[in-house]
GROMACS .gro file of C-alpha atoms in nm:
model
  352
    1UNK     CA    1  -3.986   2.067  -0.304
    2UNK     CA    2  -3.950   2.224  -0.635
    3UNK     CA    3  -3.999   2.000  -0.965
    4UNK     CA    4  -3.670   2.063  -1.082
    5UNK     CA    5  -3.524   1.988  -0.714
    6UNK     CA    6  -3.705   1.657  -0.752
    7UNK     CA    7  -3.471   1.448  -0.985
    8UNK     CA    8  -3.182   1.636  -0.835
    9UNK     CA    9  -3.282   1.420  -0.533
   10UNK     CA   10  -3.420   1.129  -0.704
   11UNK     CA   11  -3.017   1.109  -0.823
   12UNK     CA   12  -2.870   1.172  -0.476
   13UNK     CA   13  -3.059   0.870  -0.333
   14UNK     CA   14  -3.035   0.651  -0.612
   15UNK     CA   15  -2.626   0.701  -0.611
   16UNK     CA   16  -2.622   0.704  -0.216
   17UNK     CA   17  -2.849   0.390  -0.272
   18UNK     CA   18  -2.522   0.233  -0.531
   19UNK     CA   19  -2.259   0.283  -0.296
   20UNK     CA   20  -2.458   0.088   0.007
   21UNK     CA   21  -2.514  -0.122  -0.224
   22UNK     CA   22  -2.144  -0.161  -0.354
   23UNK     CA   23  -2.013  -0.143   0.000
   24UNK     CA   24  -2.261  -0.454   0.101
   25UNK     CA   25  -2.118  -0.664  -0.182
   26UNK     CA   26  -1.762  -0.568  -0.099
   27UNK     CA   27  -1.799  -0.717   0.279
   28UNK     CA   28  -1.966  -0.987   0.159
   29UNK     CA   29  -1.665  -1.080  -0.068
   30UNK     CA   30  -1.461  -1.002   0.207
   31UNK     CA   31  -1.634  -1.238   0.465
   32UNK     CA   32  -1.646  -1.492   0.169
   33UNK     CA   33  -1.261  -1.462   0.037
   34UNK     CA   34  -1.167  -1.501   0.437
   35UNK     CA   35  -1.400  -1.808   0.502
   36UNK     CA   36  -1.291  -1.961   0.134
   37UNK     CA   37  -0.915  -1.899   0.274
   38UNK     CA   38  -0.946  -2.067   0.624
   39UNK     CA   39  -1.104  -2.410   0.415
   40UNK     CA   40  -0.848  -2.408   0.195
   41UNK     CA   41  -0.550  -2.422   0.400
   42UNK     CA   42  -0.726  -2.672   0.590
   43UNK     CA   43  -0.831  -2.887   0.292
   44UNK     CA   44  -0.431  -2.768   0.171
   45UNK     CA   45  -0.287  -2.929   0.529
   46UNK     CA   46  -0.485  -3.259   0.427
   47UNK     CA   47  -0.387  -3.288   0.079
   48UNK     CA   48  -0.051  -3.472   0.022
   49UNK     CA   49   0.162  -3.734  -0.158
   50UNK     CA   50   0.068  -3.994   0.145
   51UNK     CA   51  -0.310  -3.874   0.072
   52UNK     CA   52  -0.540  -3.839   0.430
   53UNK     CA   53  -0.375  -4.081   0.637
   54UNK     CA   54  -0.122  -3.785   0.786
   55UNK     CA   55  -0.416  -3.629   0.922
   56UNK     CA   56  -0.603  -3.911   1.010
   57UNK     CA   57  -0.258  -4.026   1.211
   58UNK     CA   58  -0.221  -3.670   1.385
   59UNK     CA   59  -0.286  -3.791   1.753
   60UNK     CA   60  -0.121  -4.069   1.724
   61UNK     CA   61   0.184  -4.042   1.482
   62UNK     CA   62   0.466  -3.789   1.538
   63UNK     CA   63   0.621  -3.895   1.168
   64UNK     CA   64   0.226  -3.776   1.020
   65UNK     CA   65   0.216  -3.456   1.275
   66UNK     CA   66   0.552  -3.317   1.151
   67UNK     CA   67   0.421  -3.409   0.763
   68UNK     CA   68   0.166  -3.173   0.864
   69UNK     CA   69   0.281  -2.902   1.100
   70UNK     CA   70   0.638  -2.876   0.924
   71UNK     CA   71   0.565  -2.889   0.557
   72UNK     CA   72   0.189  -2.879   0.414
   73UNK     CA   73   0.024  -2.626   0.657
   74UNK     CA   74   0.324  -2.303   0.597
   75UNK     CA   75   0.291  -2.453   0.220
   76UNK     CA   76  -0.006  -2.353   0.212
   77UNK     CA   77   0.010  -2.073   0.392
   78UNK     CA   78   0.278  -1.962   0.176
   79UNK     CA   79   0.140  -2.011  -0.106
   80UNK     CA   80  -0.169  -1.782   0.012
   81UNK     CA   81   0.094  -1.553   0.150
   82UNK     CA   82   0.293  -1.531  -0.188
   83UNK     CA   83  -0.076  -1.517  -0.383
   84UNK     CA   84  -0.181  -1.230  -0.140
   85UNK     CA   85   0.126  -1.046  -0.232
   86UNK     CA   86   0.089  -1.093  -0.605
   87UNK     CA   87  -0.271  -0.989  -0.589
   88UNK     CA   88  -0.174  -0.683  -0.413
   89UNK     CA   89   0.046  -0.559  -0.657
   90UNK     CA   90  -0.128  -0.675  -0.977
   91UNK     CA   91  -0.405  -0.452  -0.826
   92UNK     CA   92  -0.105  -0.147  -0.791
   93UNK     CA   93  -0.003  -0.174  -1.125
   94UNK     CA   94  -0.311  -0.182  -1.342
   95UNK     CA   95  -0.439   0.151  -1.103
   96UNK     CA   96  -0.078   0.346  -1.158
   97UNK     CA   97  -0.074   0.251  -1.555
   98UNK     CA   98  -0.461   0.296  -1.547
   99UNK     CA   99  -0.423  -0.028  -1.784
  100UNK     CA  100  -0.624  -0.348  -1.707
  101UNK     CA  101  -0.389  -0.560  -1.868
  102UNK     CA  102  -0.096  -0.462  -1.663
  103UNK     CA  103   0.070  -0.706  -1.467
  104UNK     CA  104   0.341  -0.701  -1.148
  105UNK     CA  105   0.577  -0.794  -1.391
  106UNK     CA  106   0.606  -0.506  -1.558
  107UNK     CA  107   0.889  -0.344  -1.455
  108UNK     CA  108   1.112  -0.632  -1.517
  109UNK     CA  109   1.066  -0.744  -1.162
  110UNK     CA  110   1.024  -1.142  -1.305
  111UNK     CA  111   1.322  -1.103  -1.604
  112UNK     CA  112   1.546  -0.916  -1.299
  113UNK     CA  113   1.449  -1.239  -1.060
  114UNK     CA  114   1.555  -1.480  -1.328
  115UNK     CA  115   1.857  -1.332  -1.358
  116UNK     CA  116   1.947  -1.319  -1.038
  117UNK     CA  117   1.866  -1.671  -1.008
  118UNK     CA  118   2.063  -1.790  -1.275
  119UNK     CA  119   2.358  -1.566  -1.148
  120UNK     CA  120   2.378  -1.763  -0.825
  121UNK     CA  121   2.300  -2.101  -0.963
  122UNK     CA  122   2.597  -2.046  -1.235
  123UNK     CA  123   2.861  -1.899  -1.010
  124UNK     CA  124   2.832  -2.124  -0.658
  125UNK     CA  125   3.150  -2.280  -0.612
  126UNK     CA  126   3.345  -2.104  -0.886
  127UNK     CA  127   3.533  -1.930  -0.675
  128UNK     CA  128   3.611  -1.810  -0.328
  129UNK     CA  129   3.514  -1.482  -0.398
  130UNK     CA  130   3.135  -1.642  -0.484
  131UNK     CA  131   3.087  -1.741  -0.075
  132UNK     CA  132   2.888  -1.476  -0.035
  133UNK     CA  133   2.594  -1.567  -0.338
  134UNK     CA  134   2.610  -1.902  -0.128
  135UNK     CA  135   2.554  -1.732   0.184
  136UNK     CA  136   2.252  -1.526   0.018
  137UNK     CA  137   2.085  -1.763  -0.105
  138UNK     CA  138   1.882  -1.816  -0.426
  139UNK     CA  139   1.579  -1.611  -0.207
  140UNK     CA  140   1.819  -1.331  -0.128
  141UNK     CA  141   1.960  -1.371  -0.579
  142UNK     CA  142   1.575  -1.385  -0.639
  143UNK     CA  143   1.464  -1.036  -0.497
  144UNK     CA  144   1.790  -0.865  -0.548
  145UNK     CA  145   1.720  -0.940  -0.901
  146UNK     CA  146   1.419  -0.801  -0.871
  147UNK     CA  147   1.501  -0.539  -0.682
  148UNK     CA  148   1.767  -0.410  -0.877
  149UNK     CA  149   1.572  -0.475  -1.203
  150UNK     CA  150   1.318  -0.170  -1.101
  151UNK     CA  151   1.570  -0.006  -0.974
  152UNK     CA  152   1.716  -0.020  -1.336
  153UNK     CA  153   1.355   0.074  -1.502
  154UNK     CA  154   1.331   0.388  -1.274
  155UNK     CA  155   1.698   0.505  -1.422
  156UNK     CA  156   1.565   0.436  -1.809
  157UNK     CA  157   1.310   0.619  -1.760
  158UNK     CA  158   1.416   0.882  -1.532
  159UNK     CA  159   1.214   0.851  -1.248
  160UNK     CA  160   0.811   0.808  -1.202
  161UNK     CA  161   0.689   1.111  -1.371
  162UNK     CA  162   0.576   0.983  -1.691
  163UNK     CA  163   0.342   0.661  -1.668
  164UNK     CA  164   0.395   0.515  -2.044
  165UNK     CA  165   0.806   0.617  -2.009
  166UNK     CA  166   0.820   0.402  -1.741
  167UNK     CA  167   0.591   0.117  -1.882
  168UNK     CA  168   0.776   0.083  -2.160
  169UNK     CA  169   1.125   0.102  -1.998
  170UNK     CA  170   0.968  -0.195  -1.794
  171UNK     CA  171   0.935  -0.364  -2.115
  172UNK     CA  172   1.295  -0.288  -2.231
  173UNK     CA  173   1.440  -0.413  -1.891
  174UNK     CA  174   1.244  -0.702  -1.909
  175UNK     CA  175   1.384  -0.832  -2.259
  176UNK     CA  176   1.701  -0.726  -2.205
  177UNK     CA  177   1.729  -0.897  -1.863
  178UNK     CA  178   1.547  -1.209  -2.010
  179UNK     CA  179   1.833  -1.201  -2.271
  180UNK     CA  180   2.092  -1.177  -2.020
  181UNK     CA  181   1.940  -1.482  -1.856
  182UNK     CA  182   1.948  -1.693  -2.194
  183UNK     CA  183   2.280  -1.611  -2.227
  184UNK     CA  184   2.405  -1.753  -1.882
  185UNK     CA  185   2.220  -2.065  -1.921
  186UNK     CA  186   2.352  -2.141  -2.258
  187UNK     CA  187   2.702  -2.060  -2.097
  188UNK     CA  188   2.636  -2.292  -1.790
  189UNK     CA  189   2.393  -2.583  -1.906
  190UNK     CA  190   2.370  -2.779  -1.589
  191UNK     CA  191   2.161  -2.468  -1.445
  192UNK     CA  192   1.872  -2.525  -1.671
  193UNK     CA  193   1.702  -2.794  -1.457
  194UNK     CA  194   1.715  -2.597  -1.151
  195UNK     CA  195   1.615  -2.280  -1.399
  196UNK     CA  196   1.316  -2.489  -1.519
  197UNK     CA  197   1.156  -2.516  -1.154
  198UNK     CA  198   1.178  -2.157  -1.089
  199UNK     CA  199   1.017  -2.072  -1.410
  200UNK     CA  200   0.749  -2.315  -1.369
  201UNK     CA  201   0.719  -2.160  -1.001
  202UNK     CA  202   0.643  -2.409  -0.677
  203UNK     CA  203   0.539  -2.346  -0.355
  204UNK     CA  204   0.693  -2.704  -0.221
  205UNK     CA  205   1.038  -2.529  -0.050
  206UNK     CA  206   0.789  -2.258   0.152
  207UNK     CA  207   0.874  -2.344   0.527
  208UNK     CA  208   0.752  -2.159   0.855
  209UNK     CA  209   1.032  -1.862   0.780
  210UNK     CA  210   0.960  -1.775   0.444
  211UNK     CA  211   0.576  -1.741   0.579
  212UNK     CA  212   0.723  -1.535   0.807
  213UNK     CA  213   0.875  -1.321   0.607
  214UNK     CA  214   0.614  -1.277   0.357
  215UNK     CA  215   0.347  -1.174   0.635
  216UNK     CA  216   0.590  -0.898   0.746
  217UNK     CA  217   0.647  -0.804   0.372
  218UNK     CA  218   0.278  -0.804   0.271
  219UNK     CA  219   0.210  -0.584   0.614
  220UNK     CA  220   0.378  -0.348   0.480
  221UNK     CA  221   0.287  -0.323   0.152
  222UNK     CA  222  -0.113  -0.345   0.192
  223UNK     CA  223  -0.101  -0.039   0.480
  224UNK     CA  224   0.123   0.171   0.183
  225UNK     CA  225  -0.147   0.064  -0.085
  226UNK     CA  226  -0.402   0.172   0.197
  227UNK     CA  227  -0.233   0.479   0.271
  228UNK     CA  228  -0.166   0.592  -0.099
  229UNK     CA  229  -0.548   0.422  -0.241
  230UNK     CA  230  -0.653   0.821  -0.259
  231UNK     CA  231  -0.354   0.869  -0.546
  232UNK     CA  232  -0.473   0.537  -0.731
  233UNK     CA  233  -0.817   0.700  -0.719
  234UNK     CA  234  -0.733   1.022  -0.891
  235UNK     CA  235  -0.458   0.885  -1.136
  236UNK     CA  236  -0.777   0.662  -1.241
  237UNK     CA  237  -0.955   0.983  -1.333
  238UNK     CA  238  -0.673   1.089  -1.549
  239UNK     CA  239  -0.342   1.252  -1.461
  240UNK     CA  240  -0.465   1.637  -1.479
  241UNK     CA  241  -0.777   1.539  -1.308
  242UNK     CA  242  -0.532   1.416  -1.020
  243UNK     CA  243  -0.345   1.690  -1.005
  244UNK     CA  244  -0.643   1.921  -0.995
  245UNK     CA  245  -0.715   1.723  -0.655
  246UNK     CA  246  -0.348   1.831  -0.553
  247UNK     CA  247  -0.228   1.500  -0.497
  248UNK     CA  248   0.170   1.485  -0.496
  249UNK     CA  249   0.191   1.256  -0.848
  250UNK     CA  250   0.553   1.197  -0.808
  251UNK     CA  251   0.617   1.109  -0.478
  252UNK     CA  252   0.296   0.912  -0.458
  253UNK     CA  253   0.419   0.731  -0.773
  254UNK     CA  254   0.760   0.653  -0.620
  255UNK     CA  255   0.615   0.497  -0.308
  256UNK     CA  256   0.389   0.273  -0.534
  257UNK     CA  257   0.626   0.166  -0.753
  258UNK     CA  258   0.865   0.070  -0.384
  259UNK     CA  259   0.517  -0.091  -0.302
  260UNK     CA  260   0.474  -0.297  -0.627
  261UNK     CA  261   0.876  -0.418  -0.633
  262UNK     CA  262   0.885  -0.492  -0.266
  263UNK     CA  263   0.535  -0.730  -0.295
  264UNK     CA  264   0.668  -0.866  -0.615
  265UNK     CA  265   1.043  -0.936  -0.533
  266UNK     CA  266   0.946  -1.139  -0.209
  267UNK     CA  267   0.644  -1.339  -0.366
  268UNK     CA  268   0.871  -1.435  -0.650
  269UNK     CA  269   1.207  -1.515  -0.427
  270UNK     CA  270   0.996  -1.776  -0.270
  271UNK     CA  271   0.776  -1.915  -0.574
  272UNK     CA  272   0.953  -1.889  -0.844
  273UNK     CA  273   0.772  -1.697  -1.134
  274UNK     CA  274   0.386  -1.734  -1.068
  275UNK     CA  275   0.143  -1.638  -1.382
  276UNK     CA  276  -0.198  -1.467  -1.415
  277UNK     CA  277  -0.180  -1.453  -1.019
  278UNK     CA  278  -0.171  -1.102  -1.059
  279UNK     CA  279  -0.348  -1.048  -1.323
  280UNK     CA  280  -0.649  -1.226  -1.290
  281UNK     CA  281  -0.704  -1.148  -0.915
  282UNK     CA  282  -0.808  -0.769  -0.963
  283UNK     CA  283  -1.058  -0.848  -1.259
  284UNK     CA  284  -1.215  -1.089  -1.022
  285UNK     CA  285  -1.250  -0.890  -0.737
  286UNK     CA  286  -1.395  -0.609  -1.002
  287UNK     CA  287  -1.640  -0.857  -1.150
  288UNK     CA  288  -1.798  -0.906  -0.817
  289UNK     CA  289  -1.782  -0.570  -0.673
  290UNK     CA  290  -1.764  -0.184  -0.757
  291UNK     CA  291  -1.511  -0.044  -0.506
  292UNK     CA  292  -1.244   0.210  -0.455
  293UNK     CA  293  -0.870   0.133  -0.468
  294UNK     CA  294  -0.922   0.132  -0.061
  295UNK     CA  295  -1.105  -0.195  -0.095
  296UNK     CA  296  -0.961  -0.308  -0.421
  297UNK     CA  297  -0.599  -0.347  -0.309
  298UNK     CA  298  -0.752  -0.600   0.000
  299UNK     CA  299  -1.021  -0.783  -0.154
  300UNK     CA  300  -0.754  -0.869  -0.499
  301UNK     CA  301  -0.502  -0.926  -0.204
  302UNK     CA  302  -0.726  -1.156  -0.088
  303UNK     CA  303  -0.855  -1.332  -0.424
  304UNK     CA  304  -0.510  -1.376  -0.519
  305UNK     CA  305  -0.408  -1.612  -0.190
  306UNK     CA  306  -0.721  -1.804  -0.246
  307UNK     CA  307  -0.620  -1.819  -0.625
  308UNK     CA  308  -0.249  -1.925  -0.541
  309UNK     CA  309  -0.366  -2.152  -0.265
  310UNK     CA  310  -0.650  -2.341  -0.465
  311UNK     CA  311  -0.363  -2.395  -0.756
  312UNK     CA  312  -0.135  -2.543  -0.551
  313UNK     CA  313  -0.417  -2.726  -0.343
  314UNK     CA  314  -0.474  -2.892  -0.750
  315UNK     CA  315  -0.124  -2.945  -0.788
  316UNK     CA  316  -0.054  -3.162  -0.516
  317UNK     CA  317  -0.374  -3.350  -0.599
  318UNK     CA  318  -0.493  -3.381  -0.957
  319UNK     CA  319  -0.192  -3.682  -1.017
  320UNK     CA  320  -0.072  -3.779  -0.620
  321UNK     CA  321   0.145  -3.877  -0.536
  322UNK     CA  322   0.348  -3.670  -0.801
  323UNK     CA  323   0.281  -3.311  -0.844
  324UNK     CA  324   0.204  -3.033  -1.139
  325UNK     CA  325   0.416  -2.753  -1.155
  326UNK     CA  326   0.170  -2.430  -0.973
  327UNK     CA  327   0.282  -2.215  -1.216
  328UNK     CA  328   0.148  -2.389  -1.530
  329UNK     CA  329  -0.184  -2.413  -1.332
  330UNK     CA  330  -0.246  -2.064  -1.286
  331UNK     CA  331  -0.141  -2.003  -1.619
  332UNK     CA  332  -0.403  -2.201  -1.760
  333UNK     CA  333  -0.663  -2.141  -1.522
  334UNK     CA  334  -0.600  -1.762  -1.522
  335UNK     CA  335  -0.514  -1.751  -1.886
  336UNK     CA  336  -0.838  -1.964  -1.999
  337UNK     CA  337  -1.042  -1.704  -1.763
  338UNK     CA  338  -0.931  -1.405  -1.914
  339UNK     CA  339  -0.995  -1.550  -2.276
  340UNK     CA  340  -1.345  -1.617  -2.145
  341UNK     CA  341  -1.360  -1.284  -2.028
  342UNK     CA  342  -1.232  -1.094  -2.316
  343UNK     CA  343  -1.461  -1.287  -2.558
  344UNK     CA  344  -1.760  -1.233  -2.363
  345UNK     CA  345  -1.678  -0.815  -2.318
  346UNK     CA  346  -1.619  -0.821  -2.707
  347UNK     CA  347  -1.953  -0.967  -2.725
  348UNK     CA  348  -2.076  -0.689  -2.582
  349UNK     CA  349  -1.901  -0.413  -2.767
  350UNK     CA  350  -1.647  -0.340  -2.471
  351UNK     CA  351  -1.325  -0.434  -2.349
  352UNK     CA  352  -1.101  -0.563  -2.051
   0.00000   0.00000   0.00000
């Protein structure tokens, strides 16, 4: 071999050495996040205003087996379910606005599900022509809100085709929508209570059908993420460097965007509006490992059940037999992380 062949090489093993190396610590966060999950919802199915003595009482007790069988273990599961969802798309939208900060609230999805929330809660019972809202539901007001609320940003900006349009007609939905919201509950002031849990988010009205439906909804979403990793990949290489790859931008966009409303719509029709989830869950996952968007969209998937589920694990128990709102949890937790984070990169001369 040649002496200029020989770093050539040197380089080649050293970066095929990396990516073993990368791939190693990505199934070992795997194996971890999955064996973190299965304690927690057991530890989550113990945990309760009545303490142990459910479980203890299992065998013996029908009153302490339907405490646990019927509403802590699909709490918690929800609550990993709704987390898992979050993750997913908090990992979606900081790849497709190649921003770190970016958040699956962007699009107005949370402002829209407010909205829609506060629509239902205000006209139930008005009138006969408002049967309907009852039939739907606050869920069903919650992700139609959502739902139509990137629906909304997609029309203000005109489609997918340019990232920082659509960003900041996200931002522009969002604040108008928000305003909206004000407005109703200043017209109908006996809503604010109810509006107050659903800000503050709670995974305490999760039963065995909303799990259901959140498995079938995050299905879906993390084998689209799967499928369309390969754009995420190339729009984080720039734009023109994806198209150079001839990668369809705008209908790989589109279904993203589907992906990222869908995930967010039915986490937050269940939960209520859940902070940092999100956010938080892909900079952990990219603390611990170096991966593609492939493994990215699981593993912050992952991270951001255990994330959700450990919150509301704390919520039920840090003051039991009363409970913290989940929602101010991971806001503190996940805001208080990110503050640590972003002081300690400025430290070092970088950023986020």
């Amino acid at each position: 071999m040649s002496e200029s062949a020989m770093p050539s090489a040197a380089r080649r093993a050293a970066a095929h050495a990396g990516i073993a190396t990368a791939r190693q610590r990505a199934a070992l966060l795997l194996l971890g996040l999955i064996v973190l999950s299965v304690l927690l919802a057991g530890l989550g199915a113990s945990v309760g205003s009545t303490g142990f003595d459910s479980v203890l009482r299992l065998a013996d007790d029908p009153l302490a087996a339907r405490i646990v069988w019927d509403i802590r273990l699909p709490r918690s599961l929800g609550a990993w379910l709704a987390g898992a969802l979050l993750g997913l798309a908090g990992a979606v939208a900081q790849g497709l606005f190649r921003n770190p900060l970016a958040d699956p609230f962007l699009l107005g999805s949370a402002s829209g599900a407010s909205l829609g929330v506060a629509s239902a809660l205000a006209l139930f019972g008005v009138a006969p022509a408002t049967v309907w809202l009852v039939k739907l539901g606050l869920t069903g007001a919650a992700f139609a809100g959502a739902v139509l609320a990137v629906l909304l940003t997609l029309q203000l900006a005109r489609g997918v085709q340019h990232t920082l349009r659509l960003l900041l007609a996200g931002v522009i939905v969002g604040v108008v929508l928000g305003a909206v919201k004000d407005l109703i509950t200043l017209a109908a002031p006996d809503i604010i209570p109810s509006m107050q849990g659903f800000n503050l988010g709670s995974a305490g009205f999760i039963g065995w059908a909303s799990c259901v439906l959140m498995a079938a909804a995050w299905c879906v979403c993390a084998l689209a993420a799967w499928v369309f990793s390969r754009a995420l990949d190339g729009l984080s290489l720039g734009e023109a460097t994806a198209a150079s790859l001839g990668l369809p931008l705008a209908p790989m966009r589109l279904a993203l965007v589907a992906v990222l409303a869908l995930a967010t719509g039915t986490a937050v029709a269940q939960t209520g509006l859940i902070a940092f989830v999100g956010l938080a869950a892909p900079h952990l996952v990219r603390s611990m490992a170096k991966v593609t968007h492939a493994w990215l969209v699981l593993l912050a998937s992952l991270m951001g059940g255990v994330l959700l589920m450990g919150a509301d694990v704390l919520a039920r128990w840090v003051i039991a037999p009363q409970e913290l709102p989940v929602g101010v949890l991971t806001a503190v937790l996940g805001g208080g992380y990110l503050l640590w984070l972003m002081h300690r990169r400025t430290g070092q001369g970088g950023v986020l």
